[in-house]
Coordinates of C-alpha atoms in Angstrom, one line a residue:
Chain O
M1132 CA 0.0 0.0 0.0
E1133 CA 1.8 3.1 -1.2
L1134 CA 1.7 6.4 0.6
K1135 CA 1.1 9.4 -1.6
N1136 CA 3.0 12.2 0.0
D1137 CA 5.5 13.4 2.6
K1138 CA 2.8 14.2 5.2
E1139 CA 1.6 10.6 5.1
R1140 CA 5.1 9.3 5.4
L1141 CA 6.0 11.6 8.3
F1142 CA 2.8 10.8 10.1
L1143 CA 3.2 7.1 9.7
E1144 CA 6.8 7.3 10.9
M1145 CA 5.6 9.2 14.0
I1146 CA 2.7 6.8 14.9
D1147 CA 4.9 3.8 14.2
S1148 CA 7.5 5.2 16.7
Y1149 CA 4.8 5.5 19.4
K1150 CA 2.5 2.6 18.4
S1151 CA 3.0 0.8 21.7
V1152 CA 2.1 3.9 23.7
I1153 CA -1.1 4.3 21.7
A1154 CA -1.9 0.6 21.9
K1155 CA -1.4 0.3 25.6
V1156 CA -3.5 3.4 26.4
C1157 CA -6.3 2.0 24.2
C1158 CA -6.0 -1.4 25.9
V1159 CA -6.4 0.2 29.3
Y1160 CA -9.7 1.9 28.3
A1161 CA -11.2 -0.7 25.9
S1162 CA -13.6 -3.5 26.7
P1163 CA -14.8 -5.7 23.9
T1164 CA -12.7 -6.1 20.7
A1165 CA -14.8 -3.7 18.7
E1166 CA -14.0 -0.9 21.2
F1167 CA -10.3 -1.4 21.1
D1168 CA -10.4 -1.2 17.4
D1169 CA -12.6 1.9 17.6
L1170 CA -10.4 3.6 20.1
Y1171 CA -7.3 2.9 18.2
Q1172 CA -8.8 4.1 15.0
E1173 CA -10.2 7.2 16.6
T1174 CA -6.9 8.1 18.2
I1175 CA -5.0 7.8 14.9
I1176 CA -7.6 10.0 13.2
N1177 CA -7.4 12.6 16.0
L1178 CA -3.6 12.5 15.7
W1179 CA -3.9 13.1 11.9
T1180 CA -6.3 15.9 12.4
G1181 CA -3.9 17.6 14.9
F1182 CA -0.8 16.8 13.0
D1183 CA -0.7 20.0 10.9
K1184 CA -1.4 22.1 14.0
F1185 CA 1.3 20.6 16.1
R1186 CA 4.2 23.1 16.3
G1187 CA 6.4 21.4 18.8
E1188 CA 5.1 23.3 21.8
A1189 CA 5.2 20.1 23.8
K1190 CA 7.3 17.0 23.4
I1191 CA 6.0 14.6 20.8
S1192 CA 5.5 11.9 23.5
T1193 CA 3.4 14.3 25.6
W1194 CA 1.3 15.1 22.6
I1195 CA 0.7 11.5 21.7
Y1196 CA -0.2 10.5 25.3
R1197 CA -2.6 13.4 25.4
A1198 CA -4.3 12.5 22.2
A1199 CA -4.6 8.8 23.1
I1200 CA -5.8 9.5 26.7
N1201 CA -8.2 12.3 25.6
T1202 CA -9.7 10.2 22.8
C1203 CA -10.2 7.2 25.1
I1204 CA -11.5 9.1 28.1
T1205 CA -14.0 11.2 26.1
W1206 CA -15.2 8.1 24.3
V1207 CA -18.5 7.7 26.2
R1208 CA -20.3 4.6 25.3
R1209 CA -23.9 5.1 24.1
N1210 CA -24.7 1.5 24.9
K1211 CA -23.8 0.4 28.4
K1212 CA -24.4 -3.3 27.8
H1213 CA -20.8 -4.3 28.1
S1214 CA -19.0 -4.6 31.4
S1215 CA -16.4 -2.1 32.3
N1216 CA -14.1 -5.0 33.3
V1217 CA -12.0 -5.8 30.4
A1218 CA -12.2 -9.2 28.7
L1219 CA -8.5 -9.2 28.0
D1220 CA -8.7 -11.7 25.1
S1221 CA -10.1 -8.8 23.1
E1222 CA -6.7 -7.1 23.1
L1223 CA -4.8 -10.2 22.2
P1224 CA -4.5 -9.2 18.5
V1225 CA -2.0 -6.5 19.6
I1226 CA -0.4 -8.4 22.5
A1227 CA 2.3 -10.8 21.5
E1228 CA 1.1 -14.4 21.8
D1229 CA 4.5 -15.6 22.8
S1230 CA 4.7 -13.2 25.8
N1231 CA 5.5 -15.2 28.8
K1232 CA 4.3 -12.4 30.9
L1233 CA 0.7 -12.6 29.6
A1234 CA -0.7 -13.9 32.8
D1235 CA 0.9 -11.2 34.8
Y1236 CA -0.4 -8.6 32.4
K1237 CA -3.9 -10.0 32.6
H1238 CA -3.8 -9.6 36.4
L1239 CA -2.5 -6.0 36.1
H1240 CA -5.2 -5.3 33.5
A1241 CA -7.9 -6.6 35.7
I1242 CA -6.8 -4.2 38.5
I1243 CA -6.5 -1.2 36.2
S1244 CA -9.9 -1.8 34.6
Q1245 CA -11.5 -1.2 38.0
L1246 CA -10.1 2.3 38.3
L1247 CA -12.0 5.5 37.3
P1248 CA -11.2 6.9 33.9
L1249 CA -9.0 9.7 35.2
E1250 CA -7.3 7.3 37.5
K1251 CA -6.5 5.0 34.6
A1252 CA -4.8 7.9 32.8
I1253 CA -2.7 8.8 35.8
V1254 CA -1.7 5.2 36.5
T1255 CA -0.9 4.5 32.9
L1256 CA 1.5 7.5 32.8
W1257 CA 3.0 6.4 36.1
L1258 CA 3.5 2.9 34.8
D1259 CA 5.3 4.4 31.8
E1260 CA 7.6 6.2 34.3
K1261 CA 6.5 9.7 33.5
S1262 CA 7.4 12.3 36.1
Y1263 CA 4.8 14.1 38.2
D1264 CA 5.5 17.2 36.1
E1265 CA 4.8 15.3 32.8
I1266 CA 1.7 13.7 34.3
A1267 CA 0.5 17.1 35.4
D1268 CA 1.2 18.6 31.9
I1269 CA -0.7 15.8 30.1
T1270 CA -3.7 15.6 32.5
G1271 CA -4.0 19.3 33.4
L1272 CA -3.9 18.6 37.1
T1273 CA -1.4 20.4 39.4
K1274 CA 1.7 18.5 40.4
N1275 CA 0.5 18.3 44.0
N1276 CA -2.9 17.0 42.8
V1277 CA -1.1 14.3 40.8
A1278 CA 0.9 13.2 43.8
V1279 CA -2.1 13.0 46.0
K1280 CA -4.2 11.1 43.5
L1281 CA -1.4 8.7 42.7
H1282 CA -1.0 7.9 46.3
R1283 CA -4.7 7.2 46.6
I1284 CA -4.6 5.1 43.4
K1285 CA -1.7 3.0 44.6
D1286 CA -3.5 2.4 47.9
K1287 CA -6.6 1.4 46.0
M1288 CA -4.7 -0.9 43.8
S1289 CA -2.9 -2.5 46.7
K1290 CA -6.2 -3.3 48.3
M1291 CA -7.5 -4.8 45.1
K1292 CA -4.5 -7.2 45.0
D1293 CA -5.3 -8.4 48.5
L1294 CA -8.8 -9.5 47.6
Chain C
M1290 CA 10.4 -5.7 45.0
T1291 CA 7.0 -4.4 46.2
D1292 CA 3.8 -5.6 44.6
L1293 CA 3.4 -2.2 42.9
D1294 CA 6.9 -2.4 41.6
K1295 CA 6.1 -5.8 40.2
L1296 CA 3.1 -4.4 38.5
K1297 CA 5.3 -1.8 36.9
E1298 CA 7.7 -4.4 35.8
D1299 CA 4.9 -6.5 34.3
W1300 CA 3.7 -3.4 32.4
K1301 CA 7.2 -2.8 31.0
N1302 CA 7.6 -6.4 30.0
L1303 CA 4.4 -6.4 28.0
T1304 CA 5.2 -7.4 24.4
I1305 CA 3.2 -5.7 21.8
R1306 CA 2.8 -7.2 18.3
N1307 CA 4.6 -4.5 16.4
D1308 CA 4.0 -6.1 13.0
E1309 CA 0.2 -6.1 13.6
L1310 CA 0.2 -2.4 14.8
E1311 CA 2.4 -1.3 11.9
R1312 CA 0.0 -3.0 9.4
R1313 CA -2.9 -1.2 11.1
N1314 CA -1.1 2.1 11.1
R1315 CA -0.3 1.9 7.4
E1316 CA -3.8 0.9 6.5
L1317 CA -5.4 3.6 8.7
T1318 CA -3.1 6.3 7.4
R1319 CA -4.0 5.5 3.8
R1320 CA -7.7 5.5 4.6
I1321 CA -7.6 8.7 6.6
A1322 CA -5.6 10.5 4.0
D1323 CA -8.2 9.4 1.3
E1324 CA -10.9 10.6 3.7
R1325 CA -12.6 7.3 3.7
I1326 CA -12.9 7.2 7.4
K1327 CA -13.9 9.9 9.9
N1328 CA -13.8 10.3 13.6
N1329 CA -16.8 10.9 15.9
Q1330 CA -16.3 14.7 15.7
Q1331 CA -16.3 14.8 12.0
R1332 CA -19.4 12.6 11.8
L1333 CA -21.2 14.7 14.4
A1334 CA -20.3 18.0 12.6
A1335 CA -21.5 16.5 9.3
N1336 CA -25.0 16.0 10.9
Y1337 CA -25.3 19.8 11.3
R1338 CA -24.1 21.0 8.0
T1339 CA -27.7 21.3 6.7
G1340 CA -28.0 24.2 9.2
F1341 CA -27.3 26.5 6.2
L1342 CA -30.6 25.6 4.8
G1343 CA -32.3 27.3 7.7
L1344 CA -30.6 30.5 6.6
L1345 CA -32.6 30.3 3.4
F1346 CA -35.9 30.3 5.2
P1347 CA -36.3 34.1 5.0
L1348 CA -36.0 33.9 1.2
I1349 CA -38.5 31.0 1.0
S1350 CA -40.9 32.9 3.3
M1351 CA -40.7 36.0 1.0
M1352 CA -41.7 33.8 -1.9
L1353 CA -44.5 32.3 0.2
Y1354 CA -45.7 35.8 1.0
E1355 CA -45.5 37.0 -2.6
Y1356 CA -46.8 34.0 -4.4
N1357 CA -48.8 32.0 -1.9
A1358 CA -50.5 34.8 -0.1
Q1359 CA -49.3 33.6 3.3
S1360 CA -49.8 36.0 6.1
L1361 CA -46.9 38.3 7.0
T1362 CA -46.9 37.0 10.6
L1363 CA -46.4 33.4 9.4
C1364 CA -43.6 34.5 7.1
I1365 CA -41.9 36.3 9.9
I1366 CA -42.2 33.3 12.2
Y1367 CA -41.0 31.0 9.5
S1368 CA -38.0 33.2 8.8
A1369 CA -37.2 33.4 12.5
F1370 CA -37.4 29.7 12.9
G1371 CA -35.0 29.1 10.0
L1372 CA -32.5 31.7 11.2
I1373 CA -32.5 30.6 14.9
V1374 CA -32.4 26.8 14.2
G1375 CA -30.0 27.1 11.2
G1376 CA -27.8 29.6 13.0
Y1377 CA -27.5 27.5 16.1
H1378 CA -26.8 24.3 14.1
L1379 CA -24.0 26.1 12.1
W1380 CA -22.5 27.5 15.3
F1381 CA -22.6 24.1 17.0
R1382 CA -21.0 22.5 13.9
H1383 CA -18.2 25.1 14.1
Y1384 CA -17.7 24.4 17.8
V1385 CA -17.4 20.7 17.2
K1386 CA -15.0 21.1 14.3
S1387 CA -12.8 23.5 16.2
T1388 CA -12.3 21.0 19.0
D1389 CA -8.8 19.6 18.9
Y1390 CA -8.3 17.0 21.6
T1391 CA -4.6 16.7 20.9
S1392 CA -4.0 20.3 22.1
L1393 CA -6.0 20.1 25.3
D1394 CA -5.0 18.6 28.6
T1395 CA -7.2 15.8 29.8
V1396 CA -9.3 17.8 32.3
S1397 CA -10.0 20.4 29.6
A1398 CA -10.8 17.7 27.0
V1399 CA -13.4 16.2 29.4
E1400 CA -15.0 19.6 30.0
R1401 CA -15.1 20.2 26.2
A1402 CA -16.6 16.9 25.5
A1403 CA -19.3 17.5 28.2
K1404 CA -20.1 20.9 26.6
I1405 CA -20.4 19.3 23.2
V1406 CA -23.0 16.9 24.6
K1407 CA -24.8 19.7 26.4
Y1408 CA -24.9 21.9 23.4
Q1409 CA -26.1 19.1 21.1
D1410 CA -28.9 18.4 23.5
R1411 CA -29.8 22.1 23.4
A1412 CA -29.7 22.2 19.6
T1413 CA -32.3 19.4 19.6
A1414 CA -34.4 21.1 22.3
T1415 CA -34.2 24.5 20.4
S1416 CA -35.3 22.8 17.1
V1417 CA -38.2 21.1 18.8
C1418 CA -39.5 24.2 20.6
A1419 CA -39.1 26.4 17.5
C1420 CA -40.8 23.7 15.4
V1421 CA -43.7 23.5 17.8
M1422 CA -44.2 27.3 17.8
L1423 CA -44.1 27.4 14.0
L1424 CA -46.4 24.4 13.5
S1425 CA -48.9 25.9 16.0
F1426 CA -49.1 29.1 14.0
M1427 CA -49.2 27.3 10.7
L1428 CA -52.1 25.1 11.9
Y1429 CA -54.0 28.2 13.0
E1430 CA -53.4 29.7 9.6
F1431 CA -54.7 26.6 7.9
Y1432 CA -57.9 26.8 10.0
D1433 CA -58.3 30.5 9.5
R1434 CA -57.5 30.8 5.8
C1435 CA -57.8 27.4 4.2
G1436 CA -60.7 25.7 5.8
I1437 CA -61.3 22.8 8.1
D1438 CA -60.1 20.1 5.6
V1439 CA -56.7 21.5 5.3
F1440 CA -56.6 22.1 9.0
I1441 CA -57.4 18.4 9.8
S1442 CA -54.8 17.3 7.3
G1443 CA -52.3 19.5 9.0
I1444 CA -53.2 18.1 12.4
I1445 CA -52.8 14.5 11.2
G1446 CA -49.5 15.3 9.6
A1447 CA -48.3 17.1 12.7
A1448 CA -49.4 14.2 14.9
V1449 CA -47.6 11.6 12.8
G1450 CA -44.5 13.7 12.7
A1451 CA -44.7 14.3 16.4
V1452 CA -45.0 10.6 17.3
I1453 CA -41.9 9.7 15.1
G1454 CA -40.0 12.8 16.1
L1455 CA -40.8 12.5 19.8
K1456 CA -39.5 8.9 20.0
V1457 CA -36.2 9.8 18.4
Y1458 CA -36.0 13.0 20.5
L1459 CA -36.5 11.2 23.8
S1460 CA -34.0 8.5 22.8
N1461 CA -31.4 11.1 21.9
R1462 CA -32.1 13.0 25.1
R1463 CA -31.6 9.8 27.2
N1464 CA -28.3 9.1 25.4
A1465 CA -27.2 12.7 25.9
R1466 CA -28.0 12.7 29.6
S1467 CA -26.3 9.4 30.1
M1468 CA -23.2 10.6 28.3
L1469 CA -23.2 13.8 30.3
E1470 CA -23.4 12.0 33.6
E1471 CA -20.4 9.8 32.7
L1472 CA -18.4 12.8 31.7
Q1473 CA -19.5 14.7 34.8
K1474 CA -18.3 11.8 37.0
I1475 CA -14.9 12.1 35.4
N1476 CA -14.9 15.8 36.1
D1477 CA -16.1 15.2 39.7
S1478 CA -13.4 12.6 40.4
N1479 CA -10.9 15.3 39.4
T1480 CA -12.2 17.7 42.0
Q1481 CA -12.4 15.3 44.9
H1482 CA -10.5 16.5 48.0
C1483 CA -8.1 14.2 49.8

């Protein structure tokens, strides 16, 4: 499949560089298979739409995280039939089948899926080792607010593990 | 290693199928560039592009006044209906299209999304109210100028339209409220004190 012009080539290079970031964020927020595909597609389209306007005011990684998280968090389901707990098998198409850490990831995912949408965003960024400043920049919270929320989220997650 | 540290390690060790993602990215880029797929915002904005037709209502009502001997009052109401509803729809379309989630932080993005849902709900409510006012006056005109037969036909038409329209309106309203509640919860979780 040939790309027609420089913009498409540059855009593809960019999203290929950050594909795991986009995929992981979409995995965190998705439930059935259709939703992961929808979230991923929606994120890519939003990135394309904002690509021309991006002037490097923020780091590219910050911009990508913002786009992915904002797309997922504002994706409000019109049909609430599906459970908010993720059926992890639905993300398998993008998770390597030969991963010997799959069971560990399923456990991690089961914990994250029980968090509130904004908590998912914060914990995803924390898991990707973003600093409090970066988390604050992406989410729009203050640094202190991030620290407080993260502390509460970790406490919540610890209690979930004990159940 | 604490349990949370282990969770972090598990997250880092997650292996993504790069080939599958690269295939998807390539296909999506091609389709987006060809404008064969649109995101939710673009689809939503497209629903309101017919708002410009409302701006033509003053012209149509002038023609009705000139050639159809409609009353001046009805023509004014008809024009106002078109301008109000058409104008609001076009403004809303612009608001949706100007939303760029890549440039907003998450809190602002959620607020913007909630506003879009709220304004969409208002667009529907405005259209319904304006339509009811217009139809009421039109039916009165039918009765006053055209006779009982035309009036009854108008009533039947309005009733059928109302039944269909009300069902769609109430369903959209429920969806809008449900979406607004979810977005509001996200906003509220941001403002919780420790």
